[in-house]
PDB file of C-alpha atoms in Angstrom:
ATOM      1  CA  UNK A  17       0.000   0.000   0.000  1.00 43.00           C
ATOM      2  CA  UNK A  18       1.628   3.530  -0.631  1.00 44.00           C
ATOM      3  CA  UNK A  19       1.759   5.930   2.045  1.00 49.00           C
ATOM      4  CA  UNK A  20      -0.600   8.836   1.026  1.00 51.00           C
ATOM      5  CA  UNK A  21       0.585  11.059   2.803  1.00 50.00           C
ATOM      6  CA  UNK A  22       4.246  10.856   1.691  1.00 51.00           C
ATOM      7  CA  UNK A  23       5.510  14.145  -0.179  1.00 58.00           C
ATOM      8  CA  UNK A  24       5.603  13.703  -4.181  1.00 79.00           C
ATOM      9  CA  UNK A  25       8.935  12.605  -5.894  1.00 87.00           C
ATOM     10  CA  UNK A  26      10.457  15.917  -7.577  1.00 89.00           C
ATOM     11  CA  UNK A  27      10.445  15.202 -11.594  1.00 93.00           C
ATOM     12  CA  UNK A  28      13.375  15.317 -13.256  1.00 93.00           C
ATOM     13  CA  UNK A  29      12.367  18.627 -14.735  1.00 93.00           C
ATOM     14  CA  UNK A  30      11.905  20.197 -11.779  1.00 94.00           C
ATOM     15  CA  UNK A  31      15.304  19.397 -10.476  1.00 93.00           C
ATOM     16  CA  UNK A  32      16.904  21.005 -14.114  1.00 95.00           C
ATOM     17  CA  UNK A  33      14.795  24.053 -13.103  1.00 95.00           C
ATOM     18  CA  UNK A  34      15.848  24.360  -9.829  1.00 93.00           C
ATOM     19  CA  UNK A  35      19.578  24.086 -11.407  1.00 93.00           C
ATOM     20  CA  UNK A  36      18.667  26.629 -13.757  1.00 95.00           C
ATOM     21  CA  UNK A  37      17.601  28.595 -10.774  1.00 93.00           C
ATOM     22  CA  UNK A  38      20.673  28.656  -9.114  1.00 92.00           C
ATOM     23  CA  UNK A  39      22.841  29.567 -12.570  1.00 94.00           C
ATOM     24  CA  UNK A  40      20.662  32.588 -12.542  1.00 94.00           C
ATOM     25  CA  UNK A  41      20.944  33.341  -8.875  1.00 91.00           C
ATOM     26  CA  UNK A  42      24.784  33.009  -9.248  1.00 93.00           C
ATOM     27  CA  UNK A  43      25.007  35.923 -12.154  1.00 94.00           C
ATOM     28  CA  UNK A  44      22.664  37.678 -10.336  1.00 92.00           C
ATOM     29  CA  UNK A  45      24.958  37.661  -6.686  1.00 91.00           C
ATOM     30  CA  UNK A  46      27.814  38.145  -8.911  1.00 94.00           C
ATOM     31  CA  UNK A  47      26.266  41.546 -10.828  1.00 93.00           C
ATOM     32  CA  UNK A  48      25.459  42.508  -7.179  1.00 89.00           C
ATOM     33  CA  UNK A  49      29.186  42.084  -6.217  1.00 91.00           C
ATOM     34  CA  UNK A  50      30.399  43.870  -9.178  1.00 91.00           C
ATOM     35  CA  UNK A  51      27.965  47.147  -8.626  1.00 90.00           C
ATOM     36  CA  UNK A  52      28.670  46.942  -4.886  1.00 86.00           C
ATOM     37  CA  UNK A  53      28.520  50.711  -3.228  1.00 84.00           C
ATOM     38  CA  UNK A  54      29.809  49.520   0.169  1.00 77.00           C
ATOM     39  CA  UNK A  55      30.783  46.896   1.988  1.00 71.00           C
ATOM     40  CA  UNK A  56      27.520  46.234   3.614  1.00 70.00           C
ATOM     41  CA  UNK A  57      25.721  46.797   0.404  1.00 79.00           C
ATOM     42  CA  UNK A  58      21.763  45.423   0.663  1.00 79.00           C
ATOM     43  CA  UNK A  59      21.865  44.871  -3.023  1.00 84.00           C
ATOM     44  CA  UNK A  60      24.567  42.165  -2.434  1.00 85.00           C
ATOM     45  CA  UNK A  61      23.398  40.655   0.929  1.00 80.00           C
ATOM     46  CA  UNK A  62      19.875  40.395  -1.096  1.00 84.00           C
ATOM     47  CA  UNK A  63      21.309  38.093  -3.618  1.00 87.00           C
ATOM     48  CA  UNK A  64      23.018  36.075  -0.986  1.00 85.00           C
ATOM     49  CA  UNK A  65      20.219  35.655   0.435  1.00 83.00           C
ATOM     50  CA  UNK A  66      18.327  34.667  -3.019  1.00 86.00           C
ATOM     51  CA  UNK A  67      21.228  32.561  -3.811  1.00 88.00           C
ATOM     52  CA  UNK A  68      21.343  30.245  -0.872  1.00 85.00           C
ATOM     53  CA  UNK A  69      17.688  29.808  -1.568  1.00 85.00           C
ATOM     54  CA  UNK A  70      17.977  28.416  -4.580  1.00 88.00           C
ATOM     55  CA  UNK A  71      20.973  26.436  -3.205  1.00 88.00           C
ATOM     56  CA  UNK A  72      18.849  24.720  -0.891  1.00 86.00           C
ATOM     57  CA  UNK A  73      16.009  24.437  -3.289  1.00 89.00           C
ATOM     58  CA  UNK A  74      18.089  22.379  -5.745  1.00 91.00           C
ATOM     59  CA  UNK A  75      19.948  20.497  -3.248  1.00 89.00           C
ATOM     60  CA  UNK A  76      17.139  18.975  -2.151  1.00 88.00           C
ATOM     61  CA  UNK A  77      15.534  18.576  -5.076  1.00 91.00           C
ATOM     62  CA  UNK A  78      18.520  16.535  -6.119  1.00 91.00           C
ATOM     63  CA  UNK A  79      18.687  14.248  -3.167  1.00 89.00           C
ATOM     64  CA  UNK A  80      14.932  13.492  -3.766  1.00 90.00           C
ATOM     65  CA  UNK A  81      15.277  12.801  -6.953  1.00 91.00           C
ATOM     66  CA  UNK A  82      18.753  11.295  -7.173  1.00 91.00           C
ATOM     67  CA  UNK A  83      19.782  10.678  -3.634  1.00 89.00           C
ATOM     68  CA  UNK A  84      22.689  12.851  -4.468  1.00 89.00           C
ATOM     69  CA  UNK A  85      24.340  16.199  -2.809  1.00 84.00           C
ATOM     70  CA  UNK A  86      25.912  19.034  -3.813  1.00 84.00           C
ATOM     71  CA  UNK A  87      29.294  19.405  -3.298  1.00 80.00           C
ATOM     72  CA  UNK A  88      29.174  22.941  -1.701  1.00 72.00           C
ATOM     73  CA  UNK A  89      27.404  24.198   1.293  1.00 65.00           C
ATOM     74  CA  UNK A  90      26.405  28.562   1.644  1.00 59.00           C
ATOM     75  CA  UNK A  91      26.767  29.735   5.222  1.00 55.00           C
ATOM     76  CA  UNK A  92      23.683  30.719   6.985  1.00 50.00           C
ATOM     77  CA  UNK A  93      21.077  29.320   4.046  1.00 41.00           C
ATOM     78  CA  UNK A  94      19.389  27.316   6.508  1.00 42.00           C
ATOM     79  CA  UNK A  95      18.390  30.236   9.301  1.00 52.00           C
ATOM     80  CA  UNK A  96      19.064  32.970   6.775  1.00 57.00           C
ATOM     81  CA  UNK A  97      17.234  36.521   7.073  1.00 68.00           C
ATOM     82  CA  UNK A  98      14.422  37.268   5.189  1.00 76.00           C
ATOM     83  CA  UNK A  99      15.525  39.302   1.492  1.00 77.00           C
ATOM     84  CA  UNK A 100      15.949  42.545   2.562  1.00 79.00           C
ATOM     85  CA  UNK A 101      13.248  45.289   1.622  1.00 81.00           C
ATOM     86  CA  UNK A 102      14.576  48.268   3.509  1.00 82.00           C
ATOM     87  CA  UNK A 103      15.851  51.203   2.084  1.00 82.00           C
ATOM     88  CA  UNK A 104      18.681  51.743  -0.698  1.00 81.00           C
ATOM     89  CA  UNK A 105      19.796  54.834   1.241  1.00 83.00           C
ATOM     90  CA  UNK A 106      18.909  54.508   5.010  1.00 86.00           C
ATOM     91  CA  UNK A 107      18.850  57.732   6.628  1.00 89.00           C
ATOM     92  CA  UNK A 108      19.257  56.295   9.856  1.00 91.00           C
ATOM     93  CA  UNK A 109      20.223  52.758  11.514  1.00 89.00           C
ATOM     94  CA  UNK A 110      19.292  51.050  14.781  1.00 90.00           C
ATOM     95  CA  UNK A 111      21.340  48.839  16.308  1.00 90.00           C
ATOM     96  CA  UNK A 112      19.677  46.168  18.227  1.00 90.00           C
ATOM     97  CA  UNK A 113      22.134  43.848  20.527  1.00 92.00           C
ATOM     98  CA  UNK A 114      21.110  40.905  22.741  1.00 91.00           C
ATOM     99  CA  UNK A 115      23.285  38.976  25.428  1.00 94.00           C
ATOM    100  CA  UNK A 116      22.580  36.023  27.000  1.00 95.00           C
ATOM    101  CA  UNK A 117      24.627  35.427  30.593  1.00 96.00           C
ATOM    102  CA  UNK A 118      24.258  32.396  33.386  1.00 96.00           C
ATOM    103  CA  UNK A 119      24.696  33.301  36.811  1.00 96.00           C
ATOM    104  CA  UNK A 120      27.317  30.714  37.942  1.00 96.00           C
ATOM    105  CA  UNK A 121      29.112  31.971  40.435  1.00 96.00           C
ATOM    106  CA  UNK A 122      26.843  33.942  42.884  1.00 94.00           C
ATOM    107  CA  UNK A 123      28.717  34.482  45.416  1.00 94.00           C
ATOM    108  CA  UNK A 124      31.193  36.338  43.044  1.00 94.00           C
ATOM    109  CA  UNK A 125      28.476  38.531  41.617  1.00 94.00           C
ATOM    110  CA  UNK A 126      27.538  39.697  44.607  1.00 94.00           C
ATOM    111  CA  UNK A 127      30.994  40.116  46.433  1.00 93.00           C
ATOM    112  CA  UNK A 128      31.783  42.548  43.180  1.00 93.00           C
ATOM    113  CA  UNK A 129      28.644  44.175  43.435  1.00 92.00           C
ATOM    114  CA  UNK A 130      28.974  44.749  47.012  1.00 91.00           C
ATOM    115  CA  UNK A 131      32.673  46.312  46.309  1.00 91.00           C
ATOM    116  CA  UNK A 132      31.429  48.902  43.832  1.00 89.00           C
ATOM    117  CA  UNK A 133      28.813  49.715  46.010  1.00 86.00           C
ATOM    118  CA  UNK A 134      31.011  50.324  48.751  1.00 86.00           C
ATOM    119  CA  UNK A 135      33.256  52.560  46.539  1.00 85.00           C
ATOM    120  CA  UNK A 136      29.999  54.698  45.803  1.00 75.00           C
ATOM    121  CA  UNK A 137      29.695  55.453  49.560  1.00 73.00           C
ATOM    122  CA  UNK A 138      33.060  56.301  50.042  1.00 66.00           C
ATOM    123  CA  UNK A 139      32.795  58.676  47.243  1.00 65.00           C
ATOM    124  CA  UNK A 140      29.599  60.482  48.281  1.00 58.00           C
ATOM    125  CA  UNK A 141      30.149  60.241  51.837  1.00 55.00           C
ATOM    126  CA  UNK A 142      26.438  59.109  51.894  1.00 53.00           C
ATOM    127  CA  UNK A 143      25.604  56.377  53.729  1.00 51.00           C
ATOM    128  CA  UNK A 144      22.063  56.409  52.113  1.00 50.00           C
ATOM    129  CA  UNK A 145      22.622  56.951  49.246  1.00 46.00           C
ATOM    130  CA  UNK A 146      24.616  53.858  48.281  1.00 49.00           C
ATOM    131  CA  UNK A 147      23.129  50.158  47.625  1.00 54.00           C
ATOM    132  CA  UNK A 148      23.549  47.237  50.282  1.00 67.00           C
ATOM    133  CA  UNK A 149      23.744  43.800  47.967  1.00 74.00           C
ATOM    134  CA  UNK A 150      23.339  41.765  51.030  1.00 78.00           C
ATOM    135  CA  UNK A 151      22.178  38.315  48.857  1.00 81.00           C
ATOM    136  CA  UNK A 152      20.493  39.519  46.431  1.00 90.00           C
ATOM    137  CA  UNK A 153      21.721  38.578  42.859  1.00 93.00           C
ATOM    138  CA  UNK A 154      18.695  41.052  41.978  1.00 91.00           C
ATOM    139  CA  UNK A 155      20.190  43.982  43.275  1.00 91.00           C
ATOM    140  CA  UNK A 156      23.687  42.958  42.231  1.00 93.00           C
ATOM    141  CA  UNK A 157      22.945  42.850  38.795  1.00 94.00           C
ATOM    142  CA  UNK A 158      21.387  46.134  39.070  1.00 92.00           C
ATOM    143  CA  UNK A 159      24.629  47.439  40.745  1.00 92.00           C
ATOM    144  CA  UNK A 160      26.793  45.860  38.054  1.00 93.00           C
ATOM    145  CA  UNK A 161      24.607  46.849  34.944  1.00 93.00           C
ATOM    146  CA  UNK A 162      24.476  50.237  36.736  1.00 92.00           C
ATOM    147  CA  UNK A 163      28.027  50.550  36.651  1.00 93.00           C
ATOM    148  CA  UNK A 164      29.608  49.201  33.739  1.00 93.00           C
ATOM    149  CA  UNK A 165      28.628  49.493  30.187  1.00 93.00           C
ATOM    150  CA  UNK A 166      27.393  45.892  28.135  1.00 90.00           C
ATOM    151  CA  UNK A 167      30.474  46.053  26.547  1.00 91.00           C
ATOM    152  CA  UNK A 168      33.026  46.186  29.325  1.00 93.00           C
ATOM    153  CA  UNK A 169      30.658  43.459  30.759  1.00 94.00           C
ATOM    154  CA  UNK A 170      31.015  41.126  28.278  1.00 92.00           C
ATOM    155  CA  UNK A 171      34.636  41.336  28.075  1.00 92.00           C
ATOM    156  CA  UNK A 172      34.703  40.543  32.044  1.00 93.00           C
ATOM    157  CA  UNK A 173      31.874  38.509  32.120  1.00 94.00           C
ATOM    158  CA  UNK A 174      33.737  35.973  34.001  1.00 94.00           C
ATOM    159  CA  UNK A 175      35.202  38.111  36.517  1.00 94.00           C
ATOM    160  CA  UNK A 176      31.529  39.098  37.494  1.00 95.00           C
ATOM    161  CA  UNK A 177      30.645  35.505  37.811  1.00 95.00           C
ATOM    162  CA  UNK A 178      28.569  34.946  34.484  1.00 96.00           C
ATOM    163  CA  UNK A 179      28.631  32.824  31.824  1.00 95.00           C
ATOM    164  CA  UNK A 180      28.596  33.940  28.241  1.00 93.00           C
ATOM    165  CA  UNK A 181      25.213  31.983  26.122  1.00 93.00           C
ATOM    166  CA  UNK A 182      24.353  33.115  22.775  1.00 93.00           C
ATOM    167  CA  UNK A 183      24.480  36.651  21.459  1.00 92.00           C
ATOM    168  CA  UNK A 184      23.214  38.413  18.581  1.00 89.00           C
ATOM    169  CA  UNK A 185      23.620  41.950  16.690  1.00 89.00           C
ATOM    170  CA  UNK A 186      21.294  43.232  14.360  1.00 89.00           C
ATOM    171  CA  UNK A 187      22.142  46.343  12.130  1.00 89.00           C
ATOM    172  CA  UNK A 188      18.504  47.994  11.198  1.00 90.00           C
ATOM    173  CA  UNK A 189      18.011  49.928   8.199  1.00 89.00           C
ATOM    174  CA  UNK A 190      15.448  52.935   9.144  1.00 86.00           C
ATOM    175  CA  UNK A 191      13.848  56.051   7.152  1.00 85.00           C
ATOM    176  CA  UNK A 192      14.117  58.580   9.662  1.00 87.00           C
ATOM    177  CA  UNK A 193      15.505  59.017  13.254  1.00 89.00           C
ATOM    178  CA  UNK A 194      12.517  58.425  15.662  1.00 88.00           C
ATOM    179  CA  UNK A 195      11.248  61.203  17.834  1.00 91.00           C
ATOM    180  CA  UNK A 196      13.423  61.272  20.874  1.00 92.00           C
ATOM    181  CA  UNK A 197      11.514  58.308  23.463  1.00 92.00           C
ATOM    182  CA  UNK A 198       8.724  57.680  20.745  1.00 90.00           C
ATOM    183  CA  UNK A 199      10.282  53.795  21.691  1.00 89.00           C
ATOM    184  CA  UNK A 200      11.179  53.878  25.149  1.00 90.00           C
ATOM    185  CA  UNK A 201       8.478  51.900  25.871  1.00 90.00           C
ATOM    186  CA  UNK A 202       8.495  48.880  23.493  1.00 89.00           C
ATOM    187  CA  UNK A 203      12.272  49.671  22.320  1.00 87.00           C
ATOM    188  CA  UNK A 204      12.455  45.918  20.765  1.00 85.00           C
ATOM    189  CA  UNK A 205       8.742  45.865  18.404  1.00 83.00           C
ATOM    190  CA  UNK A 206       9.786  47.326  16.014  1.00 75.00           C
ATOM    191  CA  UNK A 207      12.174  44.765  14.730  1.00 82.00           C
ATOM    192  CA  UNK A 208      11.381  44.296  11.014  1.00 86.00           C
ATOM    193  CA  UNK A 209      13.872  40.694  10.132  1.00 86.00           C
ATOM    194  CA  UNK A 210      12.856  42.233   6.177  1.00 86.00           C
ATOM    195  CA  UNK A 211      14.930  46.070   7.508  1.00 87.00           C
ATOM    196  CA  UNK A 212      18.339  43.937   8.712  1.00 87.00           C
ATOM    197  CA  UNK A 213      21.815  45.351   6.793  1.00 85.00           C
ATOM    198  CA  UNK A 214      23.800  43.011   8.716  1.00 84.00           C
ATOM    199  CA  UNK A 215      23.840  40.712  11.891  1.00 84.00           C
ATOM    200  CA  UNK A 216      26.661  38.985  13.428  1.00 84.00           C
ATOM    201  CA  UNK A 217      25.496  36.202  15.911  1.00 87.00           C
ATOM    202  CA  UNK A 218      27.898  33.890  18.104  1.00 87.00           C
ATOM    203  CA  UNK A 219      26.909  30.729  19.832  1.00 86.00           C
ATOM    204  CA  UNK A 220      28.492  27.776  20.922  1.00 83.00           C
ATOM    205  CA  UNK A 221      26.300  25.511  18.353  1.00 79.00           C
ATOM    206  CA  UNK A 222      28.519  26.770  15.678  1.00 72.00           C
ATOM    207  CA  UNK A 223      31.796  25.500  17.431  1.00 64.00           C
ATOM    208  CA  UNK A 224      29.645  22.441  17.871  1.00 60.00           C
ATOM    209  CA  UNK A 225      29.306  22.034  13.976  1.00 56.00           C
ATOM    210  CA  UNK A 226      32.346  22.638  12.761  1.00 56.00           C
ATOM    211  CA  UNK A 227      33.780  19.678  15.612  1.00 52.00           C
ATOM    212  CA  UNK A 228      30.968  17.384  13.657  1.00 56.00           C
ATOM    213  CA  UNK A 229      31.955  18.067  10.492  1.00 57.00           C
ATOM    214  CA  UNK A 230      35.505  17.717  12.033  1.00 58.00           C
ATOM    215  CA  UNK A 231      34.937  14.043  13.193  1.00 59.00           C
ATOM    216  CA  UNK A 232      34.742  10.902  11.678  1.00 56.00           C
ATOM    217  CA  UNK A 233      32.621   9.288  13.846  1.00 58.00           C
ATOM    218  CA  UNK A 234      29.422  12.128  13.626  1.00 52.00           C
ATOM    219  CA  UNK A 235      28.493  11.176  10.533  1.00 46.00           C
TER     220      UNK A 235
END
């Protein structure tokens, strides 16, 4: 009995399309390249994007069909942004970061808290105007975020006790410069995936890939 429900062989003219696809996806990245205006040019990181599509498109089309693979792999085509419909000539950018930490050492977030706390009070000769941590990792993160800018905390993380996780960094192509706290309130909404120049992500799961692809016994 045949299974129903089991997805439709691709013909063998739709894998020669989806070839075709990618030869014209290929001059198309390649014209991008050659007109480039910058080096973050959304022309080119469109056809990337439309070229890793069609990558994917015929690579599985040609395992289906053939149980063959291609012999060439694009970065990012399998989580890859949406094309990019922002903008040719953004007249203004947002820059949207995220950080991911684990509180693993406690007791060493809240002895440095405690310290830079202590140095407030010394400085203002105000007793009440300075925070007590006690043992609350609450109110030594606020001390420590209070303190020290994201980016001096990330490269100490581990001297405040955290652990790095994932990360991200979106670059946001934008029409005009918003009214000064018009987004105060919901800062992160108005991400549009379809606005993003750029993004630069790091996570352990990509060290983890490239020690698969590394060993032998993965496969």
């Amino acid at each position: 009995m045949s299974d129903a429900s089991a997805p439709a062989q691709p013909t063998a003219a739709e894998v020669r399309a989806a070839a075709e696809a990618v030869k014209a996806a290929l001059d198309r990245h390649l014209e991008a390249v050659e007109r480039r205006t910058g080096e973050d040019d959304p022309a080119v990181y469109a056809a990337f994007n439309a070229l890793a599509a069609a990558a994917e498109a015929y690579d599985e089309r040609l395992y289906d069909r053939y149980d063959e693979v291609t012999p060439f792999e694009i970065p990012g085509a399998d989580d890859s942004m949406p094309p990019y419909t922002g903008p040719d000539e953004p007249n203004a950018l947002s820059v949207l970061i995220r950080r991911d930490y684990a509180v693993v050492e406690p007791q060493r977030l809240l002895a440095q808290a405690q310290r830079i706390a202590d140095l407030d009070r010394d400085e203002t000769a105000d007793d009440t105007s300075a925070a007590v941590v006690g043992a609350s990792v609450h109110a030594a993160l606020g001390v420590l975020f209070g303190e020290f800018e994201p980016d001096e905390i990330a490269s100490r993380h581990k001297e405040f006790g955290l652990e790095e996780g994932d990360s991200t960094l979106w670059v946001s192509a934008t029409d005009e410069l918003p009214e000064p706290g018009e987004w105060l309130s919901t800062p992160f909404d108005q991400a549009d995936p379809e606005r993003v120049v750029c993004r630069f992500d790091v996570s352990a799961v990509f060290d983890e890939e490239d020690l698969d692809e590394g060993d032998p016994d993965s496969a």
